[in-house]
CSV table of N, CA and C and ligand atoms in Angstrom, one decimal:
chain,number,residue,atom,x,y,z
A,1,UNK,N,12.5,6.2,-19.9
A,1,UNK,CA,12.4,6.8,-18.6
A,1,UNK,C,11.9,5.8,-17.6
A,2,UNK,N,12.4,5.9,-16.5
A,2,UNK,CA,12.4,5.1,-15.6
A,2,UNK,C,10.5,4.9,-14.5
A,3,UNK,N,9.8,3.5,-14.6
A,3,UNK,CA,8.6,3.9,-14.0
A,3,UNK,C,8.3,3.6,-13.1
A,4,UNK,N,7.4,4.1,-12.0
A,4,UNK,CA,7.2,3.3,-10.8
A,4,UNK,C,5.4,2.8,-10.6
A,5,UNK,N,5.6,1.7,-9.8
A,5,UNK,CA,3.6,2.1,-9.6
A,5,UNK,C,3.4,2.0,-8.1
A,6,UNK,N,2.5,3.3,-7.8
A,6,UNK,CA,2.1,3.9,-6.6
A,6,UNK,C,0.8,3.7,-6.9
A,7,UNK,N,0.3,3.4,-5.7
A,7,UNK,CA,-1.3,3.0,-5.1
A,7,UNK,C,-2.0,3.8,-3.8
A,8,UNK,N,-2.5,4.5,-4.4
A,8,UNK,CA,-3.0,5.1,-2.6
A,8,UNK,C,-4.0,4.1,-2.4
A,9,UNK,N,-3.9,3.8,-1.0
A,9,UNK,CA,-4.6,2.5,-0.2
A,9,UNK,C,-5.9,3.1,0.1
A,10,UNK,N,-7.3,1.9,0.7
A,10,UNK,CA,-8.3,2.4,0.9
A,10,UNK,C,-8.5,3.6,1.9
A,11,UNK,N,-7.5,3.6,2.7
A,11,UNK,CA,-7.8,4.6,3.8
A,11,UNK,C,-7.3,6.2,3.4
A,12,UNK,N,-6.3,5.8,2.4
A,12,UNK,CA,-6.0,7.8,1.9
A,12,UNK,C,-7.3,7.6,1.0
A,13,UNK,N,-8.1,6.6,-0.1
A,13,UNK,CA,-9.4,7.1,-1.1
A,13,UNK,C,-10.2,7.6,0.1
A,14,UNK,N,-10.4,6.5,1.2
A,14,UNK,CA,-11.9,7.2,2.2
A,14,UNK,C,-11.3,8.6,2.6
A,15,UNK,N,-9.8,8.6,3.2
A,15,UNK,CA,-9.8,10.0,3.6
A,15,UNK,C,-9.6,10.9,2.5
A,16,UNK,N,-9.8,11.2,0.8
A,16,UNK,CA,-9.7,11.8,0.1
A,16,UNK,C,-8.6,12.8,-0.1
A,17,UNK,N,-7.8,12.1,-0.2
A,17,UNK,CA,-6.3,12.2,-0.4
A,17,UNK,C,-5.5,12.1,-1.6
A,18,UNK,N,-6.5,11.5,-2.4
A,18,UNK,CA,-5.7,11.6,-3.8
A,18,UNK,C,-5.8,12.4,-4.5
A,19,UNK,N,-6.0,13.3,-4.5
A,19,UNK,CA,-5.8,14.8,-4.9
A,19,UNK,C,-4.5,15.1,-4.7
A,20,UNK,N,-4.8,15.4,-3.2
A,20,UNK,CA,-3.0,16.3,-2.4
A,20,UNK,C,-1.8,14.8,-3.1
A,21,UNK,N,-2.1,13.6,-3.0
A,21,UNK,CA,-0.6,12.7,-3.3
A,21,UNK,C,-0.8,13.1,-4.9
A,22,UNK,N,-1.4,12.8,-5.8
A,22,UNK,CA,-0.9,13.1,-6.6
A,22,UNK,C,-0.1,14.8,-7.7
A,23,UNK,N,-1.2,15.4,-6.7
A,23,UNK,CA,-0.4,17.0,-7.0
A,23,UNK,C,1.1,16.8,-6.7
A,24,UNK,N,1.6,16.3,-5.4
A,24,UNK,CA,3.0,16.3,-4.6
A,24,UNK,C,3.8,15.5,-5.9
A,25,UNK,N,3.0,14.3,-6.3
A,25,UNK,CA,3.9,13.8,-7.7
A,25,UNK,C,4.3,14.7,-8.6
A,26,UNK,N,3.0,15.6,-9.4
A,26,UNK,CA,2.9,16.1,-10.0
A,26,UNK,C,4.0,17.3,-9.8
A,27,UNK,N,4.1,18.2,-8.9
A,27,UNK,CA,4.5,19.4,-8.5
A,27,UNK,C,6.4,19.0,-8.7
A,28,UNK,N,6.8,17.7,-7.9
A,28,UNK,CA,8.0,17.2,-8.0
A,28,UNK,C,8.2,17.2,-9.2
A,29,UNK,N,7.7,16.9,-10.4
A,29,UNK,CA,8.2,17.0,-11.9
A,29,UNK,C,7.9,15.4,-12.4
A,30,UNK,N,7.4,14.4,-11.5
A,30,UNK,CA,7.2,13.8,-12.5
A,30,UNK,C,6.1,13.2,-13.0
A,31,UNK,N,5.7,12.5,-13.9
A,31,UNK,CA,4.5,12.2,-15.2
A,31,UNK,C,3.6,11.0,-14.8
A,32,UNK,N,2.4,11.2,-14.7
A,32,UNK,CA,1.6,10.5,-14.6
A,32,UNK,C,1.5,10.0,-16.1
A,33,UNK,N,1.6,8.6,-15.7
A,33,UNK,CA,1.5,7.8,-17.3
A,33,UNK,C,-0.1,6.9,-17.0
A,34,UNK,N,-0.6,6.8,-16.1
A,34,UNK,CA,-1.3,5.7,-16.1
A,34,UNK,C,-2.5,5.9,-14.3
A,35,UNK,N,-3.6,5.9,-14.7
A,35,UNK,CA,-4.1,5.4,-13.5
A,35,UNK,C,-5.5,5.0,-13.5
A,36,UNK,N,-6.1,4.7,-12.0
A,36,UNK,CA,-7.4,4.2,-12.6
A,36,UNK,C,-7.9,4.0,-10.9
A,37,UNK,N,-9.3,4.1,-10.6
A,37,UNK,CA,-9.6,3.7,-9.5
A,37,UNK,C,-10.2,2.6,-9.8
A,38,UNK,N,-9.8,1.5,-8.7
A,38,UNK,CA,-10.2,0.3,-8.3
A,38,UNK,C,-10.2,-0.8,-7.6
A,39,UNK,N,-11.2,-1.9,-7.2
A,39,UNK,CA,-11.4,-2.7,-6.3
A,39,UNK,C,-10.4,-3.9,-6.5
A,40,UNK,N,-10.0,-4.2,-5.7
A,40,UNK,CA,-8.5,-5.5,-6.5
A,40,UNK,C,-8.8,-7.0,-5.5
A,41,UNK,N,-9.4,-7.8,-6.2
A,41,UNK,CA,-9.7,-9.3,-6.2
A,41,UNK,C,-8.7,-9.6,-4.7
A,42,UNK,N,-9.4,-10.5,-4.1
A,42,UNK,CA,-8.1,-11.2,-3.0
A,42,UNK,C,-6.9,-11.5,-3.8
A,43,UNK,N,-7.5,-12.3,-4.8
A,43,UNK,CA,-5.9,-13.6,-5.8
A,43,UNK,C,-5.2,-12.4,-6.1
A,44,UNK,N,-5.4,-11.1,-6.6
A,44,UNK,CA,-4.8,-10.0,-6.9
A,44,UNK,C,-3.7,-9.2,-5.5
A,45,UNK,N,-4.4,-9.0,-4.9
A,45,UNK,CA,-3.3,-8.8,-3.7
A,45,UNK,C,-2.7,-9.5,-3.1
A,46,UNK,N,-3.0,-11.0,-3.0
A,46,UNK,CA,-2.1,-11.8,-2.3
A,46,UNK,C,-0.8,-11.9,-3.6
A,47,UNK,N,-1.4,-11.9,-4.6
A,47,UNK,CA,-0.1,-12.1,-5.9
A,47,UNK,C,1.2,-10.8,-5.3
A,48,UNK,N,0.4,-9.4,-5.2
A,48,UNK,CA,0.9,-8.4,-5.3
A,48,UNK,C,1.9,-8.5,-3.8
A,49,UNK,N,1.3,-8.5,-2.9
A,49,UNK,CA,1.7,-8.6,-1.3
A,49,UNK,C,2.8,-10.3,-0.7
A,50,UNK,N,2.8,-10.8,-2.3
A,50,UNK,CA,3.3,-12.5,-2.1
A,50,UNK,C,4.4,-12.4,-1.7
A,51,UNK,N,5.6,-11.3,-1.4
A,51,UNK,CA,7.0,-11.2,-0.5
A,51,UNK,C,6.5,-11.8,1.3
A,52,UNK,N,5.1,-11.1,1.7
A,52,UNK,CA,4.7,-11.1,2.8
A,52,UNK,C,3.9,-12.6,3.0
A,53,UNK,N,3.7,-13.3,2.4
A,53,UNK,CA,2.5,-14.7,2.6
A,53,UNK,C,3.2,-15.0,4.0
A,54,UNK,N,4.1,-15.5,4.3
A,54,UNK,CA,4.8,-16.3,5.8
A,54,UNK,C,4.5,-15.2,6.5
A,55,UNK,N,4.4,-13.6,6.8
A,55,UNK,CA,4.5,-12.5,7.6
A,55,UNK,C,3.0,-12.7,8.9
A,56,UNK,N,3.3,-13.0,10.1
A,56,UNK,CA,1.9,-12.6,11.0
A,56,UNK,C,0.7,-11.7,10.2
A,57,UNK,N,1.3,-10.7,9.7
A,57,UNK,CA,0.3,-9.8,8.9
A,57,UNK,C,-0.2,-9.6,8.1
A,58,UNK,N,0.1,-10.7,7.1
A,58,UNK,CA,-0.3,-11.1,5.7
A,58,UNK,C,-1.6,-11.1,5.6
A,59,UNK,N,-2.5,-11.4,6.4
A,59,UNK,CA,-3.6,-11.6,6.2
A,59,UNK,C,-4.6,-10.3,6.9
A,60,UNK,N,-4.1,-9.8,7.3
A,60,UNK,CA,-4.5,-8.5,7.7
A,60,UNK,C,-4.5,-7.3,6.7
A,61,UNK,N,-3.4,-7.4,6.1
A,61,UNK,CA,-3.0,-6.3,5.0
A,61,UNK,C,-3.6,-7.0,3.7
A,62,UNK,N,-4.1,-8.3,3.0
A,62,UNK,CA,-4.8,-8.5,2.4
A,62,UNK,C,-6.1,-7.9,2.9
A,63,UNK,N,-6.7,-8.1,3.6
A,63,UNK,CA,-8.2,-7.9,4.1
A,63,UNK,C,-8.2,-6.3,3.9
A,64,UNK,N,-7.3,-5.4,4.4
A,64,UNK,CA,-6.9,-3.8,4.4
A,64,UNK,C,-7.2,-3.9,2.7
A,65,UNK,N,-6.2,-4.4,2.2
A,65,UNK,CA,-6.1,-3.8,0.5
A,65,UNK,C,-7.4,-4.0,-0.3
A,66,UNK,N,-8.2,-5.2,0.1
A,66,UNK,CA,-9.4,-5.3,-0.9
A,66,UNK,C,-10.5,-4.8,-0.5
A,67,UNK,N,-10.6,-4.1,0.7
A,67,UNK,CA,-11.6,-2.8,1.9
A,67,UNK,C,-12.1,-2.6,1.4
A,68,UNK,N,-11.6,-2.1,0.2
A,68,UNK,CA,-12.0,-0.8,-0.7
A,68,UNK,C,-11.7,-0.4,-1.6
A,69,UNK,N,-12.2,0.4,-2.8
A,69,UNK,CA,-11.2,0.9,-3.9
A,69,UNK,C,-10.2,1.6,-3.1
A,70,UNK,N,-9.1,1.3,-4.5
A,70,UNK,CA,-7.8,1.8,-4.4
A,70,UNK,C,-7.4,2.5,-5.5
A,71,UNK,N,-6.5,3.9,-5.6
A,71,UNK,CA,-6.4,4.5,-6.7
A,71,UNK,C,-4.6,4.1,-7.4
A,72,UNK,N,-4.9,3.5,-8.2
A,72,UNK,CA,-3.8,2.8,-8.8
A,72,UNK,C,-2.8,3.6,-10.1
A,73,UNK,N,-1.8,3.8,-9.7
A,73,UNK,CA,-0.8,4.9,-10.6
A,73,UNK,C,0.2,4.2,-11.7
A,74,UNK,N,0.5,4.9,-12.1
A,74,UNK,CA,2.0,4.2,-13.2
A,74,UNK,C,2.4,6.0,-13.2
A,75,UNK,N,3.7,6.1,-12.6
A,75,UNK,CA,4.6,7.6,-12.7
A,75,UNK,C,5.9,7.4,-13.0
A,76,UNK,N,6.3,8.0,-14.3
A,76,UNK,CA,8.0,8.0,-14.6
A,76,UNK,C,8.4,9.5,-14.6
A,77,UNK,N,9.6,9.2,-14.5
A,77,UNK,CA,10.8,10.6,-14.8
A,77,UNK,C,11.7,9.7,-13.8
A,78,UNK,N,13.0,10.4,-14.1
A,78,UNK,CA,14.5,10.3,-13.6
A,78,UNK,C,14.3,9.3,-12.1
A,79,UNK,N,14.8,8.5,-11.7
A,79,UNK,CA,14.9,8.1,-10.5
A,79,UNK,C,13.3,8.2,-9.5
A,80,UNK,N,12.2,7.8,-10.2
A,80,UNK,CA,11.2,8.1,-9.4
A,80,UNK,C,10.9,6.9,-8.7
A,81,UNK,N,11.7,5.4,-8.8
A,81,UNK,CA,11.7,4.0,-8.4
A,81,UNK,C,11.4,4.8,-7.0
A,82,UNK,N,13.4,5.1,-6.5
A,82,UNK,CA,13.8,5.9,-4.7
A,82,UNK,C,13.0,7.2,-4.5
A,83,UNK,N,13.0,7.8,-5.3
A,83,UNK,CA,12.4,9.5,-4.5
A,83,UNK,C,11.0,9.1,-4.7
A,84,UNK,N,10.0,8.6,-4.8
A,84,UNK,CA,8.9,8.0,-4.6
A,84,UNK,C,8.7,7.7,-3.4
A,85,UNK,N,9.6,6.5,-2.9
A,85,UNK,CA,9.5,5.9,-1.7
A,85,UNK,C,10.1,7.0,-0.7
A,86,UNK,N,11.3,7.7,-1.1
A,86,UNK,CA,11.5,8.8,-0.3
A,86,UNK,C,10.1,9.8,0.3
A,87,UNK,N,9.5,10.0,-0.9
A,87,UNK,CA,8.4,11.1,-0.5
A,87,UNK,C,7.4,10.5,0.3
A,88,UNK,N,7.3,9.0,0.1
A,88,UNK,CA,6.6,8.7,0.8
A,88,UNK,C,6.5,8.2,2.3
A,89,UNK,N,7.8,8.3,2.5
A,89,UNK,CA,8.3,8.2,3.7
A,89,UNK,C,8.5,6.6,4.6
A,90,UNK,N,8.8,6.3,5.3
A,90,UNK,CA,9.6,5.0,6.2
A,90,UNK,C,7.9,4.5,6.6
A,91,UNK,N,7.9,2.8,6.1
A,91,UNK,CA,7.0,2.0,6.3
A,91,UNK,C,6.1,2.3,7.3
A,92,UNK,N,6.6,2.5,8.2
A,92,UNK,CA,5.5,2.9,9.7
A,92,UNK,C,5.6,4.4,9.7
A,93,UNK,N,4.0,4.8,9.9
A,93,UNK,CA,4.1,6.6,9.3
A,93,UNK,C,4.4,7.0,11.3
A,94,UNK,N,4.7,6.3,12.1
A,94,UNK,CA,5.9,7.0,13.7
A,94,UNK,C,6.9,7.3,13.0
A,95,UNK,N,7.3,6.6,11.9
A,95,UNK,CA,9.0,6.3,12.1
A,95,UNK,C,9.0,7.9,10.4
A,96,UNK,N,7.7,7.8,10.1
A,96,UNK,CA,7.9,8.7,9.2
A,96,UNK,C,8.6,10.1,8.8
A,97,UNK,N,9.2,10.8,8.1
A,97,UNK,CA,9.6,12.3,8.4
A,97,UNK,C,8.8,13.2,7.8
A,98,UNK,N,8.3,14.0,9.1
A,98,UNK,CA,7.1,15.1,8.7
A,98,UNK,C,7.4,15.9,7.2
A,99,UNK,N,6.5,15.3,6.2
A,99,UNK,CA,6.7,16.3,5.4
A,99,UNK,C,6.7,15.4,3.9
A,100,UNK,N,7.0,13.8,4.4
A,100,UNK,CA,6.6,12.6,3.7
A,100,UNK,C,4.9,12.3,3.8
A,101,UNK,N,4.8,11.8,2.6
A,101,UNK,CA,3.2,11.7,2.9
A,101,UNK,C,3.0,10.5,4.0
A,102,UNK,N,3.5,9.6,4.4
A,102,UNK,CA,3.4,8.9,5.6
A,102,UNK,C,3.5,9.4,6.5
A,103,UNK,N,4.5,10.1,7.0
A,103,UNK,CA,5.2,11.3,8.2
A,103,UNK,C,3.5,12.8,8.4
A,104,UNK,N,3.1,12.7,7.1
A,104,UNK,CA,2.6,13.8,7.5
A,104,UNK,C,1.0,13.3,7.3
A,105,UNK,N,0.3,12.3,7.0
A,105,UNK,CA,-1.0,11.6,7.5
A,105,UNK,C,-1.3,10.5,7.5
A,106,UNK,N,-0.4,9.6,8.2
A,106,UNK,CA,-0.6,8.6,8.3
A,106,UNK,C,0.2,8.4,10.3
A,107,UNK,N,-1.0,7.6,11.4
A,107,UNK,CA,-0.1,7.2,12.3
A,107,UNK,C,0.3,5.7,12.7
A,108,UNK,N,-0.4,4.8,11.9
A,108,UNK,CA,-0.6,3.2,12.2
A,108,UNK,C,0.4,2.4,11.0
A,109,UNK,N,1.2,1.5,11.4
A,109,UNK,CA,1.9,0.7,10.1
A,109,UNK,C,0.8,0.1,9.3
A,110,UNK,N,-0.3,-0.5,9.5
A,110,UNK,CA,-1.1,-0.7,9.4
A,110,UNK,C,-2.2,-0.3,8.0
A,111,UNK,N,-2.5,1.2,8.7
A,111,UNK,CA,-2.9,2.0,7.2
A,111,UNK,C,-2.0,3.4,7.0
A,112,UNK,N,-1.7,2.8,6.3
A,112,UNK,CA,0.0,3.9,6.4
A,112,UNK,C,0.0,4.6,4.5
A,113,UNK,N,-1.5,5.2,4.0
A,113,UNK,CA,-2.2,5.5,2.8
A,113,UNK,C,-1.7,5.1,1.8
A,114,UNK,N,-0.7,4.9,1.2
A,114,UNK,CA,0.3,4.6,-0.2
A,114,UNK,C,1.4,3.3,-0.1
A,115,UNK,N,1.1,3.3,-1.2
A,115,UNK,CA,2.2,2.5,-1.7
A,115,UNK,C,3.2,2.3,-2.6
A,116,UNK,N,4.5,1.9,-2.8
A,116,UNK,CA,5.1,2.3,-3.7
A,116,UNK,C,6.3,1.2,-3.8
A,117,UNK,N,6.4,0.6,-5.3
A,117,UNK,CA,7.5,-0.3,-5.5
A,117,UNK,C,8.4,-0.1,-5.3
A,118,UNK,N,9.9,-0.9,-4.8
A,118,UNK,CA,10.7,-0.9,-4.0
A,118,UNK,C,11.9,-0.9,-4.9
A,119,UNK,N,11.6,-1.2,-5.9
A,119,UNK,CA,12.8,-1.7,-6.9
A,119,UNK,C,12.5,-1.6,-8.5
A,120,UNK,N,13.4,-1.9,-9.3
A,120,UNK,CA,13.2,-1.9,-10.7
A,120,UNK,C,12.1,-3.1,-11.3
A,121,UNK,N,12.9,-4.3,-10.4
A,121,UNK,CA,11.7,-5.9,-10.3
A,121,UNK,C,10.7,-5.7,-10.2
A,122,UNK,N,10.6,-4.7,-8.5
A,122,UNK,CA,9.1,-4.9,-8.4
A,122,UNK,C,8.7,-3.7,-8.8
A,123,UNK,N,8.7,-2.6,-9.2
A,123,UNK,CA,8.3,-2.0,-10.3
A,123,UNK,C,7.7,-2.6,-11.4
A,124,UNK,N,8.5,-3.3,-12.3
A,124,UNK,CA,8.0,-4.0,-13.4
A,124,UNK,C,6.7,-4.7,-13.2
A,125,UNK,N,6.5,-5.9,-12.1
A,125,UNK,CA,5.7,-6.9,-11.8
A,125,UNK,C,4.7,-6.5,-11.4
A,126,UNK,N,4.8,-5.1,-10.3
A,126,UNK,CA,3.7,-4.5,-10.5
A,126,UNK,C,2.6,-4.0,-11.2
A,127,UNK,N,3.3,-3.0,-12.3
A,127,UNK,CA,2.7,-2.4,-13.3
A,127,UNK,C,2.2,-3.5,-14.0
A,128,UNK,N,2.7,-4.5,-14.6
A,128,UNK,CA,1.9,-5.9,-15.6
A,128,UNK,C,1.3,-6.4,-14.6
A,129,UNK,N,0.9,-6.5,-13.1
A,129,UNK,CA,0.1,-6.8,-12.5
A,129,UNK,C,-1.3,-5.7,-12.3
A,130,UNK,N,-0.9,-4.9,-12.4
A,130,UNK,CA,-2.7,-3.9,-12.4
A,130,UNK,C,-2.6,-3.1,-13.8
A,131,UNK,N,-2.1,-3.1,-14.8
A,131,UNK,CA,-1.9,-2.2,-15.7
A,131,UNK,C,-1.8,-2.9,-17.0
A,132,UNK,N,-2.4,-3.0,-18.2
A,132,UNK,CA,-3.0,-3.5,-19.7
A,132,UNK,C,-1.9,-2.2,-20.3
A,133,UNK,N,-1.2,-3.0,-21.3
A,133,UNK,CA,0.1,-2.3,-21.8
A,133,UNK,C,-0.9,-0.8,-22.2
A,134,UNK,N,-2.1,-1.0,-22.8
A,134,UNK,CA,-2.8,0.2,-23.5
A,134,UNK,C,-3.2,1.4,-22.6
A,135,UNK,N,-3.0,1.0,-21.0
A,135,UNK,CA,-3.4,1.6,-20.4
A,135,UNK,C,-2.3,2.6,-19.6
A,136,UNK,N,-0.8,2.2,-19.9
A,136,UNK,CA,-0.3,3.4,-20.0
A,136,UNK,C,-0.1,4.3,-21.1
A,137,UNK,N,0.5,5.1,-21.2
A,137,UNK,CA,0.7,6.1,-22.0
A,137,UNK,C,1.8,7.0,-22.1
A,138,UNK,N,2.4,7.1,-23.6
A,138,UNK,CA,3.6,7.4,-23.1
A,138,UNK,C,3.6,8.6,-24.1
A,139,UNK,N,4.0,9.8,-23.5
A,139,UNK,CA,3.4,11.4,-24.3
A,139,UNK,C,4.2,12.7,-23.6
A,140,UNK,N,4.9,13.2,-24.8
A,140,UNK,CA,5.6,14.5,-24.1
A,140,UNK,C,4.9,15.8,-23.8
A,141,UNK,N,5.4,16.4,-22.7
A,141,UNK,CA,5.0,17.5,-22.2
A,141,UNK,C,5.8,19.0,-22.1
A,142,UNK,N,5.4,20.1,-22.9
A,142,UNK,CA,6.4,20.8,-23.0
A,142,UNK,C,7.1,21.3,-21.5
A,143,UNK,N,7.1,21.3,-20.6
A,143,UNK,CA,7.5,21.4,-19.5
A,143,UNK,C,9.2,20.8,-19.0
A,144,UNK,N,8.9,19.4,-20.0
A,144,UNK,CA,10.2,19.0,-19.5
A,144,UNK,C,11.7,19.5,-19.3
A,145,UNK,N,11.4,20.6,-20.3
A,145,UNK,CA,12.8,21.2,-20.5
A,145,UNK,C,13.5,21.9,-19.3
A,146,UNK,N,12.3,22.0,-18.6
A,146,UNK,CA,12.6,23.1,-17.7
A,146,UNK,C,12.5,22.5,-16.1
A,147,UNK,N,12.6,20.7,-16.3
A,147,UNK,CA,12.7,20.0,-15.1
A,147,UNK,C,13.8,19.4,-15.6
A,148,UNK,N,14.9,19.2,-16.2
A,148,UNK,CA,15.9,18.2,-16.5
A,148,UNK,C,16.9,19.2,-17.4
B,1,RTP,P1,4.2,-1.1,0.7
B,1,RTP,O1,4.7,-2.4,0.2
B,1,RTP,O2,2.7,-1.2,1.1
B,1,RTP,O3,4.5,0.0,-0.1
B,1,RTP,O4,4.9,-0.8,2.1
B,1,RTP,P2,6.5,-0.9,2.4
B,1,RTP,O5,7.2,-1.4,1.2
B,1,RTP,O6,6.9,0.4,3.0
B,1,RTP,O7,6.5,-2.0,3.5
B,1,RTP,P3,6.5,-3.6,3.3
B,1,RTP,O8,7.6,-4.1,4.2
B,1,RTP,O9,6.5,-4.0,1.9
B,1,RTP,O10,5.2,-4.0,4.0
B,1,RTP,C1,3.9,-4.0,3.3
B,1,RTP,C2,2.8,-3.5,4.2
B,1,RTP,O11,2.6,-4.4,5.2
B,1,RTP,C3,2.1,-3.6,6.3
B,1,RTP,N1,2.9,-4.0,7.5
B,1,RTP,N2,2.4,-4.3,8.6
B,1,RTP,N3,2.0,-5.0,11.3
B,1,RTP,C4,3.2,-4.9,10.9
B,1,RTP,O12,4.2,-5.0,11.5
B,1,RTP,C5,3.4,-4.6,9.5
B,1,RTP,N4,4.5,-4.5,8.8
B,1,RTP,C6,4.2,-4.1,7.5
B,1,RTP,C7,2.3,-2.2,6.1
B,1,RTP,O13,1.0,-1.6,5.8
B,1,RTP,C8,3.2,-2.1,4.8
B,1,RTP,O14,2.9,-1.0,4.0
B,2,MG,MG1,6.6,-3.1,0.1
């Protein structure tokens, strides 16, 4: 099954938010395999954030990510790479659609609470970047029948 890794950022842990984002995973059907709260090294987020090193902002959004703890996920089921990013709505939570968790509490590109891999790549890179193979988990739930 297909897996993605979502991070709510320091400003959804201070605003106490990971509750409501992970229920919204949850409630959508798909599996939490993996999570953990935690503080992540500079060398760790620049590795993670390394598409952006040349970006004006690079150095701003590192400083953002290591603020604070971050609550760090691993979620699979069917296609949860796109409807991840879907739920979580368009980079800048203006441009967000109410009802996405960007769209619906977040207003700055800036601190815009979550995050979520873009791709199968960076799916992968991510997860072996904050996640020790032991620390996911892979375990059926009788429920599935009745999502798929
Ligand atoms: P993320 O990687 O955090 O999930 O966000 P994303 O894919 O939607 O957006 P991406 O282009 O990868 O940008 C990474 C983060 O950089 C910050 N950003 N600031 N000041 C700016 O113009 C600007 N543009 C991007 C955002 O916090 C974005 O989430
Ligand atoms: Mg990105």
């Amino acid at each position: 099954m297909e897996k993605t890794f979502l991070m709510i950022k320091p400003d959804g842990v201070q605003r106490n938010l990971i509750g409501e984002i992970v229920t919204r995973f949850e409630k959508k059907g798909f599996q939490l395999s993996g999570a953990k709260l935690m503080n992540i090294s500079n060398e760790k987020a620049e590795k993670h954030y390394g598409e952006h090193k040349d970006k004006p902002f690079f150095g701003e959004l590192v400083d953002f990510i290591t603020s604070g703890p971050v609550f760090a996920m691993v979620w699979e089921g069917e296609n949860v790479i796109a409807t991840a990013r879907q739920m979580m709505g368009k980079t800048n939570p203006q441009e967000a659609a109410p009802g996405t968790i960007r769209g619906d509490y977040g207003l700055t590109v800036g601190k815009n609470i979550i995050h979520g891999s873009d791709s199968p790549e960076s799916a992968e890179r991510e997860i072996q970047l904050f996640f020790e193979n032991d620390e996911i988990l892979s375990f059926t739930k009788d429920n599935q029948k009745w999502i798929y």
